[in-house]
Amino acid sequence: MASNRGLVYLGPHNVEVQTTDYPELSLGTRSCQHGVILKVVATNICGSDQHMVRGRTTAPSGLVLGHEITGQVVEAGQDVEFISVGDIVSVPFNIACGRCRNCKEGKTGICLHVNPARPGAAYGYVDMGGWVGGQAEYVMVPYADFNLLKFPDADQALEKIRDLTLLSDIFPTGFHGAVSAGVGPGSIVYIAGGGPVGLASAAGSQLLGAALVIVGDMIPERLAQARSFGCETVDLTQDATLAEQIDQIVGEPEVDSAVDCVGFEARGHGSESNVERPATVLNSLMEVTRAGGSIGIPGLYVTGDPGGVDENAKVGNLGIRIGLGWAKSHDFTTGQCPVMRYHRPLMQAILHEKTRPAEAVNVTVISLDEAPKGYKDFDKGAAKKYVIDPHGMVAV
Ligand SMILES: NC(=O)c1ccc[n+]([C@@H]2O[C@H](COP(=O)([O-])OP(=O)(O)OC[C@H]3O[C@@H](n4cnc5c(N)ncnc54)[C@H](O)[C@@H]3O)[C@@H](O)[C@H]2O)c1
Ligand SMILES: [Zn+2]
Ligand SMILES: [Zn+2]
């Protein structure tokens, strides 16, 4: 019997690499002959994982984490027709059946058939259907023909894996944030959050032709990382308000498009930059986005948060000034990124060297055994995107 090892969530601030079950083509009583088993080539640590590891969700102890997966097919179920053993594939973090109404409309982040509790599923994630995570040596991926993006050439894929590994989540997610904020040629964009999603959204905005991309955060290393590929930055620990700092850069206190790459653990601005203020980003984006502009919200908001700042926040009720957004006719786009909408064109942009997202987010490759330390350093605000290489397949 083949063996497996994976990164297991044990409780707040406690993850460990353990021996785990080798995957089967099933989930509980559900047969998954439409699935494949992947040898994991690269699997990334995400800010979404951190929400769980910080104890800010109802994630159960024993959950194998990991929803950002690139792998090589080692076994295909009998119903898989177009994916073969040996293929190197990118796995969208959303699990989608390809058969339901939402999948047929391209809304693969809210598939109706993969999570009995609610629309939408993901690997290794709380409330997301119980699918086993991929921060492991091996993982099972269902509905393989529909979900997987096969790279055209295995050798080339391994050569460019630092960029391609970002196709499972943050590059499409950041790009989706920019697209849904209406970014196009000549746009002036503000991106809240200089974590990997914010930096991927900045790189995505540049690919879309933005004239000016401004990234805001409180962590100096992350702001420096944003400047390293041509972004302007706003330091939210300063007393000057966000609008005032945007005014200094743009010449007016508003932008065309804004993207929330922070989510519900947002901190306040200025003297409150060490205090959690979950609605700060949403409210400040309404303030600085021009009337008629759009706001992309990939940052995660939850329906249950045991660590919420008050009783309202604990159930996801935030003090949002919707009257302001209404008065300015803002568009808002929330939810999981439907990765499949973007991963193929973004793959082509990477393969044809039109974009280098790995440089933007500072991809840093680590072994599976180094993953618990990676979680700690990422939590401290390292300006890095940690990519776990469980089999030593990524050239250093
Ligand atoms: N919608 C999706 O499909 C999707 C996919 C992936 C990640 N996400 C979410 O995107 C968010 C960002 O992910 P990440 O990996 O970059 O996480 P991260 O935690 O590394 O980055 C968040 C950054 O926001 C900064 N920040 C806090 N308060 C701020 C404020 N008021 N203004 C500006 N910056 C502020 C933090 O200092 C941090 O650098 C998370 O909520 C994650 O769950 C959503
Ligand atoms: Zn992710
Ligand atoms: Zn579906």
Short mmCIF file of C-alpha atoms and ligand atoms in Angstrom, two decimals:
data_model
loop_
_atom_site.label_atom_id
_atom_site.label_comp_id
_atom_site.label_asym_id
_atom_site.label_seq_id
_atom_site.Cartn_x
_atom_site.Cartn_y
_atom_site.Cartn_z
CA MET A 1 0.00 0.00 0.00
CA ALA A 2 1.43 3.37 -1.00
CA SER A 3 2.03 5.85 1.80
CA ASN A 4 1.19 9.51 2.12
CA ARG A 5 2.13 12.45 4.33
CA GLY A 6 0.25 15.71 4.72
CA LEU A 7 0.03 18.90 6.72
CA VAL A 8 -2.64 18.52 9.39
CA TYR A 9 -4.45 21.29 11.31
CA LEU A 10 -4.51 20.34 15.01
CA GLY A 11 -5.82 23.56 16.57
CA PRO A 12 -5.10 27.30 16.60
CA HIS A 13 -1.45 27.99 15.66
CA ASN A 14 -0.75 24.27 15.56
CA VAL A 15 -0.08 22.39 12.31
CA GLU A 16 2.02 19.27 11.88
CA VAL A 17 3.22 16.99 9.09
CA GLN A 18 1.72 13.55 9.74
CA THR A 19 1.31 10.25 7.98
CA THR A 20 -2.09 10.40 6.28
CA ASP A 21 -4.19 8.00 4.22
CA TYR A 22 -3.16 7.41 0.63
CA PRO A 23 -6.04 8.84 -1.44
CA GLU A 24 -8.74 6.66 -2.97
CA LEU A 25 -11.12 7.46 -5.81
CA SER A 26 -13.95 8.08 -3.36
CA LEU A 27 -15.11 10.48 -0.65
CA GLY A 28 -17.00 8.67 2.07
CA THR A 29 -19.73 6.73 0.32
CA ARG A 30 -19.37 8.79 -2.86
CA SER A 31 -17.56 7.02 -5.67
CA CYS A 32 -15.19 9.25 -7.67
CA GLN A 33 -14.29 7.22 -10.73
CA HIS A 34 -14.41 10.60 -12.51
CA GLY A 35 -11.36 11.58 -10.44
CA VAL A 36 -7.59 11.16 -10.53
CA ILE A 37 -4.86 10.71 -7.96
CA LEU A 38 -2.10 13.26 -8.24
CA LYS A 39 1.49 13.15 -7.10
CA VAL A 40 1.73 16.71 -5.82
CA VAL A 41 4.39 18.76 -7.62
CA ALA A 42 3.72 22.08 -5.87
CA THR A 43 1.17 23.20 -3.30
CA ASN A 44 1.03 26.68 -1.83
CA ILE A 45 0.25 28.16 1.57
CA CYS A 46 -2.53 30.76 1.30
CA GLY A 47 -3.93 33.58 3.43
CA SER A 48 -7.16 31.59 3.35
CA ASP A 49 -5.36 28.78 5.21
CA GLN A 50 -4.15 31.32 7.76
CA HIS A 51 -7.72 32.29 8.69
CA MET A 52 -8.15 28.65 9.79
CA VAL A 53 -4.74 28.26 11.42
CA ARG A 54 -5.24 31.44 13.44
CA GLY A 55 -8.38 29.83 14.90
CA ARG A 56 -10.67 32.29 13.14
CA THR A 57 -12.97 29.66 11.64
CA THR A 58 -14.71 26.52 12.82
CA ALA A 59 -12.14 24.25 11.11
CA PRO A 60 -12.03 20.84 12.83
CA SER A 61 -8.84 19.36 14.25
CA GLY A 62 -7.44 16.67 11.94
CA LEU A 63 -8.16 18.53 8.68
CA VAL A 64 -5.45 17.99 6.03
CA LEU A 65 -4.93 21.49 4.61
CA GLY A 66 -4.14 22.66 1.09
CA HIS A 67 -6.28 23.93 -1.78
CA GLU A 68 -3.57 25.28 -4.12
CA ILE A 69 -2.40 22.19 -5.98
CA THR A 70 -0.36 21.37 -9.08
CA GLY A 71 0.37 17.71 -9.69
CA GLN A 72 1.23 14.83 -11.95
CA VAL A 73 -1.46 12.22 -12.61
CA VAL A 74 -0.49 8.80 -11.22
CA GLU A 75 -3.89 7.10 -11.48
CA ALA A 76 -7.06 7.92 -13.39
CA GLY A 77 -10.55 6.58 -12.55
CA GLN A 78 -12.41 4.51 -15.13
CA ASP A 79 -14.70 7.43 -16.07
CA VAL A 80 -11.86 9.84 -16.86
CA GLU A 81 -11.61 10.25 -20.65
CA PHE A 82 -9.28 13.09 -21.53
CA ILE A 83 -6.66 13.26 -18.78
CA SER A 84 -3.92 10.62 -18.69
CA VAL A 85 -1.35 9.22 -16.30
CA GLY A 86 1.79 11.39 -16.57
CA ASP A 87 -0.02 14.65 -17.35
CA ILE A 88 1.04 17.66 -15.26
CA VAL A 89 -2.04 19.62 -14.32
CA SER A 90 -3.18 22.69 -12.42
CA VAL A 91 -6.10 22.11 -10.05
CA PRO A 92 -8.55 25.00 -9.58
CA PHE A 93 -9.08 25.34 -5.83
CA ASN A 94 -12.85 25.35 -6.41
CA ILE A 95 -14.20 21.85 -6.84
CA ALA A 96 -16.85 21.79 -9.52
CA CYS A 97 -18.99 19.02 -11.02
CA GLY A 98 -19.45 20.49 -14.50
CA ARG A 99 -23.04 19.26 -14.48
CA CYS A 100 -25.05 21.63 -12.28
CA ARG A 101 -26.73 24.90 -13.23
CA ASN A 102 -23.97 27.07 -11.75
CA CYS A 103 -21.14 25.11 -13.37
CA LYS A 104 -22.95 25.36 -16.71
CA GLU A 105 -23.07 29.14 -16.24
CA GLY A 106 -19.32 29.23 -15.45
CA LYS A 107 -19.88 29.92 -11.76
CA THR A 108 -17.61 27.12 -10.61
CA GLY A 109 -17.00 28.69 -7.20
CA ILE A 110 -20.57 27.86 -6.20
CA CYS A 111 -21.07 24.39 -7.68
CA LEU A 112 -24.26 22.83 -6.32
CA HIS A 113 -23.19 19.17 -6.24
CA VAL A 114 -19.92 19.03 -4.33
CA ASN A 115 -20.82 20.20 -0.84
CA PRO A 116 -24.02 19.02 0.91
CA ALA A 117 -23.86 21.99 3.34
CA ARG A 118 -23.78 24.93 0.91
CA PRO A 119 -22.87 25.85 -2.67
CA GLY A 120 -19.13 25.73 -3.35
CA ALA A 121 -16.32 23.44 -2.29
CA ALA A 122 -12.54 23.39 -1.97
CA TYR A 123 -9.83 20.95 -0.91
CA GLY A 124 -8.77 20.95 2.74
CA TYR A 125 -11.04 23.77 3.81
CA VAL A 126 -13.60 24.27 6.58
CA ASP A 127 -17.25 24.02 5.48
CA MET A 128 -16.14 23.21 1.94
CA GLY A 129 -17.41 19.68 1.51
CA GLY A 130 -14.89 17.54 3.39
CA TRP A 131 -12.51 17.04 0.43
CA VAL A 132 -9.00 16.16 1.59
CA GLY A 133 -6.36 18.87 1.19
CA GLY A 134 -3.32 18.77 -1.06
CA GLN A 135 -0.49 20.03 1.16
CA ALA A 136 0.55 16.41 0.95
CA GLU A 137 2.48 14.00 -1.21
CA TYR A 138 -0.67 12.69 -2.93
CA VAL A 139 -4.23 13.97 -3.31
CA MET A 140 -7.45 12.94 -5.09
CA VAL A 141 -9.11 15.37 -7.49
CA PRO A 142 -12.72 14.60 -8.56
CA TYR A 143 -14.36 15.42 -11.92
CA ALA A 144 -10.90 15.46 -13.46
CA ASP A 145 -11.93 16.06 -17.08
CA PHE A 146 -13.84 19.16 -16.07
CA ASN A 147 -11.59 20.57 -13.35
CA LEU A 148 -8.03 20.05 -14.52
CA LEU A 149 -5.94 22.32 -16.72
CA LYS A 150 -3.34 20.20 -18.46
CA PHE A 151 -0.04 21.91 -19.23
CA PRO A 152 0.94 21.45 -22.88
CA ASP A 153 4.42 20.13 -22.14
CA ALA A 154 5.57 18.44 -18.92
CA ASP A 155 9.24 19.58 -19.12
CA GLN A 156 8.25 23.17 -19.86
CA ALA A 157 5.74 23.02 -17.00
CA LEU A 158 8.43 22.00 -14.52
CA GLU A 159 10.69 24.76 -15.85
CA LYS A 160 8.03 27.41 -15.24
CA ILE A 161 6.46 25.81 -12.20
CA ARG A 162 7.06 28.78 -9.87
CA ASP A 163 4.69 30.85 -11.99
CA LEU A 164 2.35 28.05 -13.04
CA THR A 165 1.76 26.94 -9.43
CA LEU A 166 -0.01 30.27 -8.90
CA LEU A 167 -2.74 29.29 -11.40
CA SER A 168 -4.52 27.09 -8.83
CA ASP A 169 -5.67 30.15 -6.89
CA ILE A 170 -3.98 33.49 -6.32
CA PHE A 171 -3.14 34.58 -9.86
CA PRO A 172 -6.69 33.95 -11.16
CA THR A 173 -8.08 35.30 -7.86
CA GLY A 174 -6.07 38.51 -7.99
CA PHE A 175 -6.84 38.86 -11.70
CA HIS A 176 -10.55 38.29 -11.06
CA GLY A 177 -10.41 41.01 -8.40
CA ALA A 178 -9.00 43.38 -11.00
CA VAL A 179 -11.41 42.33 -13.77
CA SER A 180 -14.41 42.68 -11.48
CA ALA A 181 -13.12 46.12 -10.41
CA GLY A 182 -13.29 47.10 -14.09
CA VAL A 183 -9.51 47.43 -14.60
CA GLY A 184 -8.49 48.00 -18.21
CA PRO A 185 -6.01 50.06 -20.23
CA GLY A 186 -5.23 53.31 -18.43
CA SER A 187 -7.02 52.48 -15.17
CA ILE A 188 -5.94 53.95 -11.85
CA VAL A 189 -6.26 51.12 -9.34
CA TYR A 190 -6.05 50.87 -5.56
CA ILE A 191 -5.40 47.44 -4.08
CA ALA A 192 -5.96 46.97 -0.36
CA GLY A 193 -3.54 44.37 0.99
CA GLY A 194 0.02 43.59 -0.07
CA GLY A 195 -0.16 39.87 0.71
CA PRO A 196 0.18 37.36 -2.14
CA VAL A 197 -3.39 37.94 -3.39
CA GLY A 198 -2.90 41.73 -3.41
CA LEU A 199 0.42 41.44 -5.22
CA ALA A 200 -1.07 38.96 -7.71
CA SER A 201 -3.91 41.40 -8.27
CA ALA A 202 -1.36 44.15 -8.88
CA ALA A 203 0.47 41.98 -11.44
CA GLY A 204 -2.91 41.13 -12.98
CA SER A 205 -3.83 44.82 -13.17
CA GLN A 206 -0.56 45.54 -14.97
CA LEU A 207 -1.33 42.73 -17.43
CA LEU A 208 -4.73 44.35 -18.04
CA GLY A 209 -2.99 47.64 -18.89
CA ALA A 210 -3.53 49.74 -15.76
CA ALA A 211 -1.79 53.11 -15.84
CA LEU A 212 -1.14 53.21 -12.11
CA VAL A 213 -1.38 50.50 -9.48
CA ILE A 214 -1.30 51.55 -5.82
CA VAL A 215 -0.95 48.91 -3.10
CA GLY A 216 -1.82 49.64 0.54
CA ASP A 217 -0.66 47.68 3.61
CA MET A 218 0.93 48.16 7.04
CA ILE A 219 3.91 45.83 6.57
CA PRO A 220 7.03 47.62 5.19
CA GLU A 221 8.47 44.48 3.51
CA ARG A 222 5.23 43.86 1.64
CA LEU A 223 5.08 47.47 0.47
CA ALA A 224 8.72 47.21 -0.69
CA GLN A 225 7.83 44.01 -2.57
CA ALA A 226 5.01 45.91 -4.34
CA ARG A 227 7.39 48.70 -5.32
CA SER A 228 9.87 46.13 -6.70
CA PHE A 229 7.65 45.56 -9.76
CA GLY A 230 6.48 49.09 -10.37
CA CYS A 231 3.58 49.71 -7.98
CA GLU A 232 3.11 52.84 -5.91
CA THR A 233 2.38 52.21 -2.24
CA VAL A 234 0.37 53.59 0.63
CA ASP A 235 1.48 52.97 4.24
CA LEU A 236 -1.64 52.62 6.35
CA THR A 237 0.19 53.12 9.64
CA GLN A 238 0.58 56.81 8.68
CA ASP A 239 -1.71 59.50 10.09
CA ALA A 240 -2.62 60.77 6.60
CA THR A 241 -5.85 59.07 5.53
CA LEU A 242 -6.01 56.66 2.60
CA ALA A 243 -7.78 59.33 0.50
CA GLU A 244 -5.08 61.90 1.36
CA GLN A 245 -2.29 59.49 0.44
CA ILE A 246 -4.04 58.60 -2.84
CA ASP A 247 -4.40 62.33 -3.53
CA GLN A 248 -0.64 62.76 -3.11
CA ILE A 249 0.05 60.05 -5.71
CA VAL A 250 -2.78 60.58 -8.20
CA GLY A 251 -3.53 64.30 -7.81
CA GLU A 252 -7.07 63.56 -6.66
CA PRO A 253 -8.40 61.49 -3.75
CA GLU A 254 -10.16 58.87 -5.87
CA VAL A 255 -9.33 55.91 -8.09
CA ASP A 256 -11.20 54.22 -10.94
CA SER A 257 -11.09 50.71 -9.50
CA ALA A 258 -10.43 49.16 -6.11
CA VAL A 259 -9.77 45.60 -4.95
CA ASP A 260 -10.15 44.24 -1.41
CA CYS A 261 -7.35 41.69 -0.96
CA VAL A 262 -7.58 41.74 2.84
CA GLY A 263 -10.88 40.26 4.02
CA PHE A 264 -12.47 40.04 7.47
CA GLU A 265 -9.28 40.19 9.54
CA ALA A 266 -8.68 43.78 8.33
CA ARG A 267 -7.01 46.23 10.64
CA GLY A 268 -7.85 49.89 11.03
CA HIS A 269 -5.85 52.74 9.56
CA GLY A 270 -3.44 55.21 11.23
CA SER A 271 -3.50 54.96 15.02
CA GLU A 272 -5.82 51.92 14.70
CA SER A 273 -3.46 49.94 12.48
CA ASN A 274 -2.86 47.41 15.23
CA VAL A 275 -6.55 46.99 15.97
CA GLU A 276 -8.89 44.70 14.04
CA ARG A 277 -11.59 46.68 12.23
CA PRO A 278 -13.30 44.17 9.93
CA ALA A 279 -15.27 46.71 7.85
CA THR A 280 -12.40 49.19 7.33
CA VAL A 281 -11.40 47.99 3.89
CA LEU A 282 -14.92 47.83 2.50
CA ASN A 283 -15.78 51.29 3.83
CA SER A 284 -12.53 52.92 2.76
CA LEU A 285 -12.83 51.42 -0.74
CA MET A 286 -16.27 52.99 -1.12
CA GLU A 287 -14.74 56.28 -0.03
CA VAL A 288 -11.84 56.25 -2.51
CA THR A 289 -13.54 54.67 -5.54
CA ARG A 290 -15.00 57.22 -7.96
CA ALA A 291 -18.75 57.39 -8.50
CA GLY A 292 -19.57 54.77 -11.11
CA GLY A 293 -16.47 52.72 -10.29
CA SER A 294 -16.34 49.04 -9.35
CA ILE A 295 -14.99 47.23 -6.32
CA GLY A 296 -13.66 43.67 -6.52
CA ILE A 297 -13.79 41.79 -3.22
CA PRO A 298 -11.75 38.59 -3.30
CA GLY A 299 -10.83 39.15 0.39
CA LEU A 300 -12.67 36.52 2.41
CA TYR A 301 -15.69 37.27 4.62
CA VAL A 302 -17.21 34.51 6.75
CA THR A 303 -20.54 33.53 8.28
CA GLY A 304 -18.96 32.31 11.53
CA ASP A 305 -15.85 33.71 13.26
CA PRO A 306 -15.13 32.50 16.80
CA GLY A 307 -12.50 35.27 17.19
CA GLY A 308 -14.74 38.09 15.88
CA VAL A 309 -14.28 41.49 17.54
CA ASP A 310 -17.92 41.60 18.73
CA GLU A 311 -21.15 39.58 18.64
CA ASN A 312 -22.00 40.92 15.18
CA ALA A 313 -18.60 40.11 13.69
CA LYS A 314 -18.85 36.59 15.14
CA VAL A 315 -21.68 35.87 12.66
CA GLY A 316 -20.30 37.93 9.80
CA ASN A 317 -22.40 41.09 10.35
CA LEU A 318 -20.15 44.08 9.67
CA GLY A 319 -20.86 47.81 9.89
CA ILE A 320 -20.77 48.58 6.19
CA ARG A 321 -21.79 52.03 4.98
CA ILE A 322 -23.82 50.73 2.06
CA GLY A 323 -25.52 54.14 1.68
CA LEU A 324 -22.23 55.57 0.43
CA GLY A 325 -21.70 52.80 -2.10
CA TRP A 326 -25.29 53.15 -3.27
CA ALA A 327 -24.96 56.93 -3.66
CA LYS A 328 -21.85 56.40 -5.80
CA SER A 329 -23.48 53.59 -7.86
CA HIS A 330 -20.67 51.19 -7.07
CA ASP A 331 -20.60 47.64 -8.37
CA PHE A 332 -19.45 44.99 -5.89
CA THR A 333 -18.21 41.51 -6.75
CA THR A 334 -17.71 39.05 -3.91
CA GLY A 335 -17.12 35.34 -3.51
CA GLN A 336 -14.69 32.63 -4.48
CA CYS A 337 -12.89 33.29 -7.72
CA PRO A 338 -14.18 30.98 -10.47
CA VAL A 339 -10.60 29.94 -11.29
CA MET A 340 -11.52 28.08 -14.46
CA ARG A 341 -12.66 31.31 -16.11
CA TYR A 342 -9.08 32.60 -16.09
CA HIS A 343 -6.53 29.81 -15.69
CA ARG A 344 -6.02 28.94 -19.36
CA PRO A 345 -5.41 32.50 -20.64
CA LEU A 346 -3.20 33.25 -17.64
CA MET A 347 -1.24 30.05 -18.32
CA GLN A 348 -0.66 31.25 -21.89
CA ALA A 349 0.44 34.66 -20.61
CA ILE A 350 2.99 32.89 -18.37
CA LEU A 351 4.21 30.44 -21.03
CA HIS A 352 4.65 33.30 -23.52
CA GLU A 353 6.39 35.44 -20.88
CA LYS A 354 3.89 38.27 -20.83
CA THR A 355 3.76 38.21 -17.03
CA ARG A 356 5.89 36.99 -14.12
CA PRO A 357 3.58 36.57 -11.13
CA ALA A 358 6.14 34.49 -9.17
CA GLU A 359 8.47 37.48 -9.05
CA ALA A 360 5.65 39.79 -7.99
CA VAL A 361 4.60 37.60 -5.05
CA ASN A 362 8.17 36.45 -4.28
CA VAL A 363 7.63 32.70 -4.59
CA THR A 364 9.75 30.84 -2.04
CA VAL A 365 10.01 27.06 -2.39
CA ILE A 366 10.12 24.91 0.79
CA SER A 367 9.88 21.18 1.60
CA LEU A 368 6.82 19.59 3.19
CA ASP A 369 8.71 19.30 6.49
CA GLU A 370 9.40 23.04 6.41
CA ALA A 371 5.70 23.85 5.98
CA PRO A 372 4.89 24.40 9.70
CA LYS A 373 7.67 27.00 9.83
CA GLY A 374 6.38 28.47 6.55
CA TYR A 375 2.99 28.96 8.19
CA LYS A 376 4.61 30.76 11.14
CA ASP A 377 6.72 33.08 8.97
CA PHE A 378 3.81 33.85 6.65
CA ASP A 379 1.67 34.68 9.68
CA LYS A 380 4.36 37.15 10.83
CA GLY A 381 3.95 38.97 7.51
CA ALA A 382 6.88 37.67 5.43
CA ALA A 383 6.75 39.22 1.95
CA LYS A 384 6.79 35.74 0.41
CA LYS A 385 4.46 33.23 -1.19
CA TYR A 386 5.43 29.82 0.21
CA VAL A 387 5.30 26.97 -2.29
CA ILE A 388 5.64 23.49 -0.82
CA ASP A 389 7.58 20.99 -2.94
CA PRO A 390 6.72 17.60 -1.34
CA HIS A 391 8.77 15.40 -3.72
CA GLY A 392 11.75 17.67 -4.46
CA MET A 393 10.58 18.06 -8.08
CA VAL A 394 11.02 21.85 -8.29
CA ALA A 395 14.48 22.90 -9.44
CA VAL A 396 16.01 25.34 -6.95
N1 LIG B 1 -12.05 34.99 -3.16
C1 LIG B 1 -11.19 34.00 -3.34
O1 LIG B 1 -11.39 33.15 -4.18
C2 LIG B 1 -9.92 33.99 -2.53
C3 LIG B 1 -8.86 33.20 -2.94
C4 LIG B 1 -7.66 33.27 -2.23
C5 LIG B 1 -7.55 34.09 -1.12
N2 LIG B 1 -8.64 34.83 -0.73
C6 LIG B 1 -8.57 35.75 0.41
O2 LIG B 1 -7.81 36.90 0.04
C7 LIG B 1 -7.31 37.52 1.22
C8 LIG B 1 -5.83 37.83 1.05
O3 LIG B 1 -5.06 36.63 0.94
P1 LIG B 1 -3.48 36.66 1.14
O4 LIG B 1 -2.96 35.29 0.93
O5 LIG B 1 -2.87 37.77 0.38
O6 LIG B 1 -3.48 36.99 2.73
P2 LIG B 1 -2.50 37.80 3.68
O7 LIG B 1 -3.08 37.63 5.05
O8 LIG B 1 -1.10 37.39 3.44
O9 LIG B 1 -2.63 39.33 3.22
C9 LIG B 1 -3.51 40.25 3.77
C10 LIG B 1 -2.76 41.58 3.93
O10 LIG B 1 -3.68 42.59 4.27
C11 LIG B 1 -3.00 43.52 5.10
N3 LIG B 1 -4.00 44.38 5.75
C12 LIG B 1 -4.67 44.24 6.92
N4 LIG B 1 -5.53 45.25 7.11
C13 LIG B 1 -5.41 46.07 6.02
C14 LIG B 1 -6.05 47.27 5.63
N5 LIG B 1 -6.98 47.86 6.36
N6 LIG B 1 -5.70 47.82 4.43
C15 LIG B 1 -4.74 47.25 3.65
N7 LIG B 1 -4.09 46.12 4.00
C16 LIG B 1 -4.43 45.53 5.16
C17 LIG B 1 -2.19 42.62 6.01
O11 LIG B 1 -1.12 43.34 6.63
C18 LIG B 1 -1.69 41.57 5.03
O12 LIG B 1 -0.44 41.90 4.47
C19 LIG B 1 -7.62 36.56 2.36
O13 LIG B 1 -8.80 36.97 3.00
C20 LIG B 1 -7.88 35.24 1.64
O14 LIG B 1 -8.70 34.37 2.38
C21 LIG B 1 -9.81 34.78 -1.42
ZN ZN B 2 -5.65 30.01 -1.69
ZN ZN B 3 -21.48 21.95 -10.44
#
